[in-house]
XYZ file of C-alpha atoms in Angstrom:
703
model
C 35.168 -35.527 -12.695
C 32.913 -33.092 -14.573
C 34.296 -29.945 -12.898
C 37.835 -30.921 -13.924
C 37.268 -30.708 -17.700
C 38.012 -27.233 -19.064
C 37.558 -25.675 -22.460
C 40.964 -24.564 -23.722
C 40.540 -22.662 -26.960
C 37.197 -20.896 -26.639
C 36.857 -17.142 -26.250
C 34.468 -17.523 -23.305
C 36.502 -19.943 -21.231
C 34.940 -21.818 -18.374
C 35.331 -20.306 -14.939
C 34.324 -21.827 -11.622
C 32.303 -19.595 -9.274
C 34.478 -17.619 -6.880
C 37.508 -19.253 -8.443
C 36.790 -22.593 -6.753
C 35.626 -26.061 -7.746
C 32.579 -26.997 -5.659
C 32.677 -30.570 -4.461
C 30.348 -33.280 -5.724
C 27.210 -33.821 -3.690
C 26.080 -37.406 -2.990
C 28.131 -38.740 -5.886
C 26.897 -36.121 -8.307
C 28.632 -33.236 -9.954
C 27.940 -29.843 -8.390
C 25.730 -28.992 -11.339
C 23.414 -31.740 -10.281
C 23.813 -33.802 -13.486
C 23.071 -37.366 -12.376
C 21.569 -40.626 -13.565
C 22.320 -41.125 -17.256
C 24.335 -37.881 -17.170
C 26.661 -39.288 -14.517
C 26.910 -42.979 -15.527
C 27.182 -42.446 -19.264
C 28.825 -39.041 -19.120
C 31.719 -39.880 -21.440
C 29.416 -41.311 -24.093
C 27.121 -38.268 -23.840
C 29.946 -35.769 -24.202
C 31.656 -37.329 -27.151
C 28.504 -38.261 -29.044
C 27.994 -34.558 -29.688
C 29.540 -32.895 -32.692
C 32.305 -30.530 -31.595
C 30.860 -27.866 -33.860
C 27.330 -28.218 -32.560
C 27.534 -27.541 -28.824
C 25.561 -24.739 -27.222
C 27.455 -21.494 -26.626
C 26.410 -18.434 -24.588
C 26.638 -15.153 -26.462
C 24.904 -12.804 -24.030
C 23.026 -12.691 -20.721
C 20.377 -10.030 -20.100
C 19.544 -9.650 -16.408
C 16.499 -7.432 -17.195
C 17.668 -5.103 -14.453
C 16.548 -1.686 -15.641
C 14.040 0.133 -13.374
C 11.349 0.103 -16.047
C 11.796 -3.595 -16.872
C 9.764 -6.459 -15.519
C 11.962 -7.602 -12.614
C 12.294 -4.390 -10.633
C 8.728 -3.392 -11.365
C 7.225 -6.651 -10.123
C 9.576 -6.896 -7.121
C 9.046 -3.289 -5.912
C 12.747 -2.500 -6.293
C 12.624 0.068 -9.094
C 13.440 2.939 -6.693
C 16.847 1.589 -5.671
C 19.624 3.775 -7.109
C 21.599 0.674 -8.025
C 22.521 -0.588 -11.487
C 22.383 -4.238 -10.458
C 19.406 -6.560 -10.520
C 17.508 -6.402 -7.209
C 14.749 -8.942 -6.558
C 12.903 -10.370 -3.575
C 12.915 -13.977 -2.458
C 9.903 -16.251 -2.886
C 8.956 -14.476 -6.127
C 9.893 -15.376 -9.702
C 12.249 -13.161 -11.685
C 13.424 -13.422 -15.297
C 16.761 -13.705 -17.097
C 17.200 -13.823 -20.889
C 20.076 -15.776 -22.436
C 21.222 -15.453 -26.032
C 22.853 -18.618 -27.393
C 24.719 -19.205 -30.637
C 21.704 -21.129 -31.922
C 18.212 -22.058 -30.748
C 18.168 -24.193 -27.621
C 17.227 -27.846 -28.187
C 15.894 -29.407 -24.954
C 16.420 -32.905 -26.319
C 20.197 -32.609 -26.468
C 21.306 -29.311 -24.872
C 22.061 -29.282 -21.164
C 22.705 -26.062 -19.242
C 22.032 -24.541 -15.841
C 22.110 -21.144 -14.192
C 24.377 -21.148 -11.142
C 23.856 -18.741 -8.249
C 26.592 -18.442 -5.629
C 27.054 -16.369 -2.487
C 29.914 -16.193 -0.017
C 33.587 -17.074 -0.280
C 33.119 -20.869 -0.376
C 29.789 -21.705 -2.032
C 28.456 -25.167 -1.206
C 25.333 -26.933 -2.351
C 24.699 -28.431 1.091
C 24.663 -24.989 2.739
C 22.436 -23.313 0.191
C 25.221 -21.021 -1.006
C 25.601 -22.746 -4.386
C 22.302 -23.134 -6.235
C 22.064 -24.664 -9.729
C 18.798 -23.903 -11.540
C 17.793 -26.015 -14.550
C 15.306 -25.139 -17.299
C 13.219 -28.211 -16.450
C 11.167 -27.823 -13.280
C 11.342 -31.475 -12.225
C 15.134 -31.368 -11.863
C 15.289 -28.373 -9.521
C 15.753 -29.109 -5.832
C 16.561 -25.768 -4.163
C 15.098 -23.005 -6.330
C 12.469 -23.228 -9.033
C 13.253 -22.717 -12.706
C 11.352 -22.916 -15.985
C 11.499 -21.720 -19.562
C 9.126 -18.811 -20.047
C 9.804 -17.997 -23.680
C 12.041 -18.860 -26.614
C 12.531 -16.669 -29.649
C 15.165 -17.725 -32.150
C 18.404 -17.858 -30.164
C 16.994 -16.086 -27.093
C 15.672 -18.111 -24.165
C 13.978 -16.438 -21.196
C 14.003 -18.320 -17.910
C 11.961 -17.748 -14.798
C 13.853 -18.321 -11.526
C 12.038 -18.748 -8.235
C 14.259 -18.377 -5.137
C 13.054 -20.094 -1.998
C 11.121 -17.845 0.377
C 13.683 -18.598 3.094
C 16.850 -18.305 1.008
C 19.888 -16.275 2.036
C 19.569 -12.516 1.605
C 22.518 -10.755 0.022
C 24.549 -10.305 -3.156
C 24.839 -13.317 -5.469
C 27.064 -14.074 -8.418
C 25.418 -15.653 -11.469
C 26.932 -17.948 -14.098
C 25.592 -19.908 -17.060
C 27.091 -23.397 -17.272
C 26.700 -25.463 -20.467
C 27.617 -29.114 -21.068
C 30.000 -29.368 -24.039
C 32.077 -32.243 -25.432
C 34.991 -30.749 -23.514
C 33.365 -30.480 -20.122
C 31.411 -27.712 -18.415
C 31.671 -24.405 -20.214
C 30.930 -21.583 -17.794
C 30.597 -17.837 -18.341
C 33.251 -15.656 -16.777
C 32.721 -13.763 -13.577
C 31.001 -10.506 -14.491
C 29.934 -7.872 -11.919
C 27.120 -6.792 -14.238
C 25.532 -10.210 -13.746
C 25.499 -10.037 -9.965
C 22.145 -9.688 -8.260
C 20.768 -8.798 -4.858
C 18.063 -10.906 -3.223
C 16.069 -9.234 -0.447
C 13.322 -10.175 2.003
C 9.822 -10.146 0.543
C 6.986 -8.848 2.751
C 4.598 -9.284 -0.224
C 4.893 -13.104 -0.218
C 3.096 -15.202 2.399
C 5.817 -17.843 2.585
C 8.426 -15.264 3.611
C 8.781 -14.877 7.383
C 8.545 -11.079 7.048
C 5.207 -11.184 5.210
C 2.984 -8.256 6.232
C -0.623 -8.558 5.128
C -1.715 -4.962 5.753
C -0.958 -3.155 2.490
C -0.880 0.353 3.976
C 1.526 -0.680 6.731
C 3.658 -2.607 4.247
C 3.978 0.412 1.971
C 4.798 2.691 4.896
C 7.270 0.375 6.620
C 9.160 -0.821 3.546
C 8.842 1.736 0.752
C 8.522 5.100 2.484
C 11.833 6.978 2.529
C 10.600 9.884 4.645
C 9.704 9.522 8.299
C 8.614 11.468 11.353
C 10.227 10.768 14.720
C 8.452 11.958 17.860
C 10.215 13.526 20.822
C 9.690 16.031 23.648
C 7.208 15.328 26.432
C 4.107 13.144 26.418
C 1.873 16.201 26.882
C 3.888 18.358 24.463
C 4.932 16.080 21.599
C 7.280 17.451 18.951
C 8.137 16.052 15.537
C 11.426 15.569 13.745
C 11.442 14.797 10.006
C 13.969 12.219 8.866
C 15.237 11.009 5.500
C 15.741 7.247 5.794
C 17.030 7.097 2.207
C 16.987 3.306 1.961
C 16.954 3.460 -1.852
C 19.871 5.860 -2.245
C 23.052 4.996 -4.105
C 25.400 2.887 -1.999
C 22.992 2.257 0.883
C 22.188 -1.360 -0.005
C 25.881 -2.187 -0.211
C 26.451 -0.322 3.065
C 23.842 -2.513 4.781
C 25.528 -5.661 3.481
C 28.862 -4.263 4.656
C 27.446 -3.949 8.179
C 26.619 -7.667 8.188
C 30.088 -8.460 6.875
C 31.741 -6.221 9.470
C 29.712 -7.940 12.178
C 30.860 -11.344 10.876
C 27.301 -12.627 10.582
C 27.614 -16.096 9.001
C 26.292 -16.267 5.444
C 24.025 -19.162 6.393
C 22.289 -16.981 9.024
C 21.418 -14.241 6.574
C 18.096 -15.739 5.581
C 16.736 -15.414 9.140
C 15.350 -11.944 9.959
C 15.611 -12.662 13.699
C 19.363 -13.253 13.485
C 19.899 -10.301 11.158
C 17.947 -7.901 13.388
C 19.758 -9.091 16.500
C 23.184 -8.720 14.920
C 22.314 -5.290 13.518
C 21.074 -4.049 16.904
C 24.643 -4.582 18.079
C 26.357 -3.257 14.956
C 24.449 0.036 14.674
C 26.194 1.162 17.891
C 29.965 1.111 18.318
C 30.066 0.271 22.010
C 31.867 -3.060 21.739
C 32.246 -3.948 18.046
C 33.331 -0.805 16.144
C 29.811 -0.446 14.799
C 28.202 2.422 12.925
C 27.531 5.145 15.506
C 29.260 6.545 18.585
C 26.906 7.646 21.356
C 27.366 10.971 23.128
C 25.169 12.422 25.870
C 27.750 14.873 27.254
C 26.783 17.946 25.250
C 30.340 18.255 23.903
C 30.347 17.383 20.197
C 33.619 19.039 19.186
C 34.985 15.945 17.430
C 31.888 15.075 15.459
C 28.362 16.061 14.519
C 25.832 16.902 17.212
C 23.032 14.309 17.262
C 20.481 17.105 16.842
C 22.158 18.166 13.585
C 21.525 14.983 11.598
C 18.562 15.033 9.214
C 18.917 11.591 7.636
C 20.691 8.245 7.545
C 22.400 8.411 4.154
C 25.510 10.396 5.080
C 26.028 8.284 8.198
C 25.842 4.922 6.419
C 27.943 5.987 3.439
C 30.606 7.404 5.735
C 30.774 4.163 7.711
C 30.831 1.947 4.624
C 33.593 3.967 2.971
C 36.032 3.769 5.870
C 34.670 1.308 8.399
C 35.170 3.847 11.187
C 32.327 4.664 13.607
C 30.528 7.952 12.940
C 30.238 10.607 15.669
C 27.694 11.242 17.272
C 24.308 9.694 18.047
C 21.572 9.494 20.625
C 18.531 7.267 20.697
C 16.582 8.698 17.760
C 19.662 8.646 15.496
C 20.327 4.992 16.386
C 16.680 4.152 15.705
C 16.521 6.065 12.426
C 19.686 4.495 10.990
C 18.530 1.061 12.140
C 15.218 1.727 10.385
C 17.048 2.459 7.138
C 18.988 -0.804 7.469
C 15.856 -2.900 7.998
C 13.758 -1.291 5.274
C 16.608 -1.460 2.781
C 16.823 -5.242 3.212
C 13.041 -5.587 2.926
C 12.149 -6.115 6.596
C 9.114 -3.963 7.542
C 10.223 -1.531 10.234
C 9.186 1.659 11.999
C 10.582 4.000 14.635
C 8.698 4.028 17.947
C 8.880 6.640 20.711
C 8.112 5.733 24.326
C 7.451 8.731 26.562
C 8.781 8.371 30.124
C 10.901 5.374 29.265
C 12.521 3.519 32.163
C 16.026 2.094 32.203
C 15.962 -0.792 34.672
C 19.595 -1.397 35.537
C 19.193 -4.380 37.870
C 16.302 -6.253 36.244
C 13.818 -6.027 39.143
C 11.061 -4.422 37.000
C 11.199 -1.279 39.156
C 12.837 2.078 38.696
C 14.565 2.813 41.996
C 15.338 6.462 42.722
C 17.439 7.118 45.822
C 17.107 10.374 47.758
C 19.571 11.671 50.324
C 18.552 12.801 53.817
C 17.657 16.244 52.396
C 15.290 14.799 49.797
C 17.538 15.407 46.782
C 18.176 12.723 44.179
C 21.383 10.912 45.072
C 22.833 10.577 41.571
C 25.962 8.799 42.745
C 23.910 5.860 44.084
C 20.921 5.877 41.732
C 21.500 3.416 38.915
C 18.054 3.352 37.323
C 16.788 6.288 35.289
C 13.851 7.539 33.278
C 14.194 9.371 29.968
C 11.464 11.822 29.096
C 11.400 9.882 25.815
C 13.307 7.059 24.208
C 13.216 5.780 20.616
C 13.573 2.224 19.421
C 12.446 0.175 16.403
C 9.783 -2.345 15.679
C 10.262 -4.853 12.872
C 7.632 -7.233 11.565
C 8.418 -10.944 11.296
C 7.281 -14.415 12.192
C 8.954 -15.882 15.266
C 9.466 -19.483 14.283
C 11.655 -19.876 17.385
C 8.699 -19.059 19.677
C 5.261 -20.606 20.191
C 2.513 -19.620 17.780
C 1.098 -16.134 18.334
C 4.307 -14.358 19.303
C 5.172 -13.191 15.806
C 4.291 -9.811 14.357
C 5.882 -6.631 15.648
C 9.165 -7.139 17.493
C 11.113 -4.568 19.519
C 14.756 -4.053 18.530
C 16.899 -1.306 20.020
C 20.383 -0.257 18.902
C 20.940 2.338 21.650
C 23.623 0.834 23.931
C 21.916 0.608 27.329
C 22.584 -2.897 28.692
C 24.446 -5.936 27.411
C 22.621 -8.965 26.050
C 24.616 -12.177 25.570
C 27.761 -10.135 26.130
C 27.067 -7.323 23.641
C 25.243 -4.004 23.764
C 22.039 -4.832 21.920
C 18.369 -5.450 22.542
C 15.796 -7.705 20.909
C 14.041 -8.804 18.937
C 11.422 -9.024 21.687
C 7.815 -9.878 20.865
C 5.464 -6.955 21.515
C 2.694 -9.463 22.225
C 4.870 -11.166 24.841
C 5.629 -7.823 26.493
C 1.970 -6.860 26.746
C 1.021 -10.197 28.266
C 3.933 -10.472 30.674
C 5.499 -13.456 28.918
C 8.994 -12.188 29.623
C 10.527 -15.664 29.490
C 10.748 -15.585 25.709
C 13.866 -14.272 23.945
C 15.233 -11.754 23.449
C 15.474 -9.160 26.276
C 11.738 -9.081 26.994
C 12.200 -8.222 30.734
C 14.195 -5.094 29.884
C 11.625 -3.865 27.348
C 8.780 -4.755 29.733
C 10.341 -2.497 32.375
C 10.761 0.330 29.864
C 6.999 0.605 29.441
C 5.551 -0.882 32.619
C 7.831 -0.475 35.646
C 6.875 1.218 38.924
C 8.879 4.238 40.035
C 9.890 3.868 43.690
C 11.552 6.684 45.636
C 13.691 5.685 48.611
C 15.119 8.064 51.171
C 18.523 7.149 52.501
C 19.218 7.952 56.129
C 22.648 8.713 57.602
C 23.105 5.075 58.642
C 22.377 3.870 55.081
C 18.838 2.622 55.699
C 16.514 2.955 52.709
C 12.891 3.872 53.381
C 10.319 3.956 50.560
C 8.645 7.361 50.492
C 6.683 7.303 47.249
C 5.565 4.874 44.529
C 4.244 5.921 41.129
C 2.710 3.017 39.214
C 1.564 4.971 36.153
C 4.446 7.299 35.306
C 6.442 4.994 33.031
C 5.267 4.241 29.494
C 2.783 7.099 29.479
C 2.503 7.214 25.678
C 3.922 5.145 22.808
C 3.781 6.726 19.344
C 4.787 5.933 15.777
C 4.029 7.505 12.423
C 0.632 6.576 10.985
C 0.727 4.633 7.696
C 0.121 6.735 4.620
C -0.094 10.093 6.392
C 1.889 12.521 8.506
C -0.307 11.837 11.520
C 0.481 9.982 14.732
C -0.476 6.458 15.645
C -0.923 5.791 19.369
C 0.188 2.189 19.927
C 0.352 2.291 23.743
C -2.333 -0.399 23.935
C -0.075 -2.777 21.997
C 2.417 -2.704 24.886
C 0.250 -2.589 27.994
C -3.259 -2.854 29.339
C -4.891 0.299 30.781
C -3.245 1.519 33.985
C -4.978 0.190 37.082
C -7.000 -2.418 35.195
C -7.373 -5.998 36.340
C -5.530 -7.148 33.224
C -2.546 -5.007 34.114
C -2.257 -6.559 37.583
C -2.545 -10.029 36.042
C 0.285 -9.242 33.637
C 2.521 -8.088 36.478
C 1.814 -11.286 38.398
C 2.591 -13.354 35.308
C 5.899 -11.528 34.865
C 6.777 -12.506 38.440
C 5.949 -16.131 37.684
C 8.625 -16.157 35.011
C 11.360 -15.325 37.464
C 11.258 -11.537 37.723
C 10.320 -10.986 41.363
C 9.089 -7.501 42.238
C 9.722 -6.253 45.758
C 6.578 -5.053 47.527
C 6.933 -1.554 48.948
C 4.408 0.404 51.009
C 5.406 4.052 51.413
C 3.715 6.389 53.893
C 0.821 8.458 52.591
C 2.033 11.792 51.230
C 0.281 14.772 52.793
C 1.915 17.640 50.863
C 1.292 17.836 47.135
C 3.296 19.861 44.608
C 2.007 21.075 41.236
C 4.574 22.070 38.566
C 3.131 23.610 35.387
C 4.358 22.920 31.855
C 5.881 25.948 30.163
C 6.839 26.918 26.645
C 9.974 29.039 26.746
C 12.363 30.545 24.232
C 16.113 30.241 24.268
C 17.759 33.405 25.561
C 14.722 34.602 27.501
C 14.039 34.332 31.233
C 10.875 32.824 32.635
C 8.969 32.452 35.900
C 8.184 29.023 37.290
C 5.174 29.037 39.635
C 4.963 26.159 42.161
C 1.846 25.329 44.179
C 2.092 23.390 47.484
C -1.047 21.906 49.068
C -1.039 20.712 52.689
C -3.567 18.027 53.664
C -1.748 16.708 56.741
C -3.891 18.312 59.437
C -0.908 20.129 60.901
C 1.718 22.670 59.973
C 4.534 21.465 57.689
C 7.968 22.993 57.147
C 9.785 21.998 53.986
C 12.910 22.896 52.049
C 12.650 23.612 48.343
C 15.631 22.551 46.249
C 15.485 23.937 42.726
C 17.814 22.536 40.094
C 18.100 23.615 36.471
C 20.458 21.837 34.080
C 21.267 23.197 30.670
C 24.285 21.670 28.957
C 26.955 22.490 31.465
C 25.218 25.114 33.579
C 23.723 24.179 36.948
C 21.605 26.616 38.920
C 20.673 25.545 42.449
C 18.358 27.527 44.722
C 17.347 26.515 48.236
C 14.361 28.059 49.999
C 12.719 27.251 53.326
C 8.918 27.363 53.318
C 6.080 26.393 55.616
C 2.387 25.822 55.197
C -0.512 25.253 57.574
C -3.217 22.593 57.221
C -5.505 23.304 54.282
C -3.251 26.039 52.916
C -1.976 26.383 49.386
C 1.378 28.105 49.137
C 2.623 29.527 45.840
C 6.317 30.074 45.231
C 7.668 31.649 42.048
C 11.182 30.918 40.808
C 12.664 33.473 38.411
C 15.038 31.815 35.937
C 17.528 33.933 34.004
C 19.800 31.795 31.799
C 23.322 32.780 30.846
C 23.801 34.399 27.416
C 25.254 31.228 25.915
C 22.708 28.752 27.284
C 21.584 26.171 24.728
C 18.361 24.276 24.268
C 19.815 21.219 25.951
C 18.968 17.670 25.132
C 16.170 15.268 25.827
C 18.007 12.281 27.208
C 19.100 13.730 30.557
C 17.166 11.827 33.251
C 14.458 13.632 35.180
C 14.734 16.870 33.237
C 11.797 17.654 30.977
C 12.293 20.244 28.262
C 10.060 21.636 25.586
C 11.112 21.639 21.955
C 11.966 25.291 21.928
C 11.377 27.222 18.725
C 14.584 29.095 18.029
C 14.648 32.117 15.750
C 13.274 32.140 12.238
C 14.453 29.440 9.823
C 13.159 29.158 6.260
C 13.955 26.695 3.467
C 13.276 27.845 -0.079
C 13.614 26.154 -3.473
C 14.181 28.483 -6.404
C 11.942 27.833 -9.375
C 10.102 24.658 -10.282
C 12.055 21.396 -9.887
C 12.374 19.507 -13.154
C 13.943 16.172 -13.968
C 17.712 16.328 -14.604
C 17.782 20.121 -14.246
C 19.936 21.778 -11.613
C 17.953 23.579 -8.899
C 18.985 25.909 -6.079
C 17.916 25.672 -2.449
C 18.448 28.455 0.100
C 18.345 28.270 3.897
C 17.567 31.558 5.614
C 17.966 31.969 9.359
C 17.251 35.125 11.350
C 19.041 35.466 14.683
C 16.547 37.062 17.077
C 18.799 36.722 20.107
C 20.934 39.372 21.770
C 24.066 37.288 21.403
C 26.042 36.035 18.418
C 25.988 32.453 17.214
C 29.403 31.035 16.358
C 30.542 27.946 14.428
C 27.118 27.453 12.892
C 26.556 24.370 10.716
C 23.558 24.027 8.400
C 22.455 20.764 6.803
C 19.903 20.307 4.049
C 18.756 16.831 3.053
C 16.052 15.034 1.178
C 15.747 11.690 -0.566
C 18.970 11.822 -2.555
C 20.372 15.183 -1.503
C 22.901 16.141 1.167
C 23.868 19.795 0.908
C 24.735 22.660 3.200
C 23.618 26.258 2.911
C 23.058 27.583 -0.634
C 23.655 24.643 -2.929
C 22.352 22.920 -6.019
C 20.647 19.584 -6.526
C 19.334 17.649 -9.497
C 15.974 15.835 -9.187
C 16.004 12.448 -10.891
C 12.643 10.904 -9.945
C 9.122 12.075 -10.477
C 6.720 12.883 -7.665
C 6.445 14.581 -4.273
C 9.326 14.766 -1.825
C 10.567 16.777 1.109
C 13.689 18.805 1.837
C 14.800 19.093 5.467
C 17.240 21.556 7.023
C 18.846 21.785 10.450
C 20.941 24.534 12.054
C 23.395 23.563 14.747
C 25.893 25.295 16.991
C 26.962 24.948 20.616
C 24.610 27.688 21.789
C 21.612 26.506 19.802
C 20.319 23.023 19.071
C 17.276 21.512 17.356
C 16.588 24.330 14.905
C 14.849 22.545 12.070
C 12.635 23.289 9.102
C 11.399 21.553 5.972
C 9.651 22.231 2.693
C 7.683 20.023 0.329
C 8.691 19.745 -3.313
C 7.224 18.157 -6.410
C 9.195 17.276 -9.487
C 8.598 15.553 -12.801
C 10.997 12.482 -12.116
C 11.081 10.652 -6.936
C 14.533 11.268 -5.523
C 17.414 13.712 -5.697
C 21.051 13.050 -6.426
C 23.882 14.404 -4.318
C 26.004 17.122 -5.899
C 28.360 18.807 -3.419
C 28.728 20.238 0.062
C 29.896 23.442 1.668
C 30.297 24.625 5.246
C 29.778 27.940 6.994
């Protein structure tokens, strides 16, 4: 058998990929030599002069950022010394032999292997020959020969496995197959290719493709739909170690190698692995307000530190909330070449029982019964969209797909969500996988209030059909502006199309209960306020009575702020046609913090806290150390203790006054956050421009 013959006395001894001998395929050797090469193999081998066989002296992977492969494959920004290419697109490798290659008598192949047990039949062992007609899996051809140097073009299939491959050169000699040794410098990464039409992640729009694959800096929206705030984020998908960290996540999740060419399966597995709820994934969620044993979610400014920390130890990183899950997931997807973006849904429902309604239970006094209410509404919630064809669905359901790593409900036994077709959600086609009913409810459920009497009877008292999914935003391609994509998820509220969609959703097995509450005759107006931490404020409430008779009501006022609860009860009355104004004076405790967005039914502004400035000393220059200073002025009447400051940009993770070294030319952004128990969401940023696109990490310090 061909694989059994080894070269004994040569300096570059033969070596089987991964230390194994792949089995013959259909009576052939694993190299694919067949026909005259198989039947008359012995005659072929020994007809050659022992001094005249082809020998490999050197292999040049052409892997430098300025060389042809990384330039043509849009991978020159990866801080990785290995060759990184994209599937469905030709790349080049140069081989130096001991003499010029003679096609008439010299037989060799490039072997690409991935996984622990590479097999031809599973697409994990791929031989590529210099003659195009002999290649079955990937394409291969000779591009150029110059003396002893031969340059080959290799064309991976557009649906091949994504990951890290080993590469060997195997030459037929009189003594058997002579194979180059395993060499880490000859390993290569193959990624998804949104530039190639045959790849299932192909994205035709050039501006969106550049934004959703190549942009390292993002903006994540939060706050309230009528008072939207922005949070800058460093995705850092090209930073050193991030590509290997993303592959580690797939390994840790035990995603089969043969499934790693399918973006649907990768996105679904990653939506489970980015959270640690049931599989020791990347991030631990925390909505309690107590972050003593980790980093407050509001303190993170980028994904790099999180992913590197997880990859180095395999232990989940503390802590995250929805936008952190979405941002880290975005880094994972973009790093592998899947177009992705972070999306924010304002007034996002969490339908716990799958009835497409958000059921809020009130006690006999009209207060929310939190012990019995299972559904909830966040003032905003972040998830991801990734762009891919859905070959598992009927035509037309490809394009943007919702994936969500925040652990809300289980799907097929694990905390994950998606991918769910955005087109299917808009048109009520919730029968298609994955998790379309849950996402449909997040943007299009009715809010129904029930009052519970003493005997347990539930009576509907109010229905709001337009509260949920008020606004859906993502960053606009190529700018720092917003893109309103609400119309991608739903038809206009109250339109005939919207009613049709709801009826269609019912047809696919999600039956909505009809409720008819009594007509409300007392209206309440609550204004939006901008307030500052540490300062009191007045909340003016207007009650309008249209009942035709006198009404007596009880006002329950509840203010939550990370551990503090203030409850005030007042009895009021109003006559028909009257408008009654009541003013609540709120005086927070000295230590009160800015709170957090994800507490149901509590809307909070993105308070501006103190004065925070980020300054870069001098003019950034390539390979020259620069200093960055964070300056914060405490305007409050109380001291801030245990303050942590983070500064980050593409390639830099520093704290307080530190140094960094720019190593790529062009514009970038530095972001800083200040965090302590009494003060959250203090953030600032500054734009920089240097003469050579990312920064390298130097060191860290803590206050």
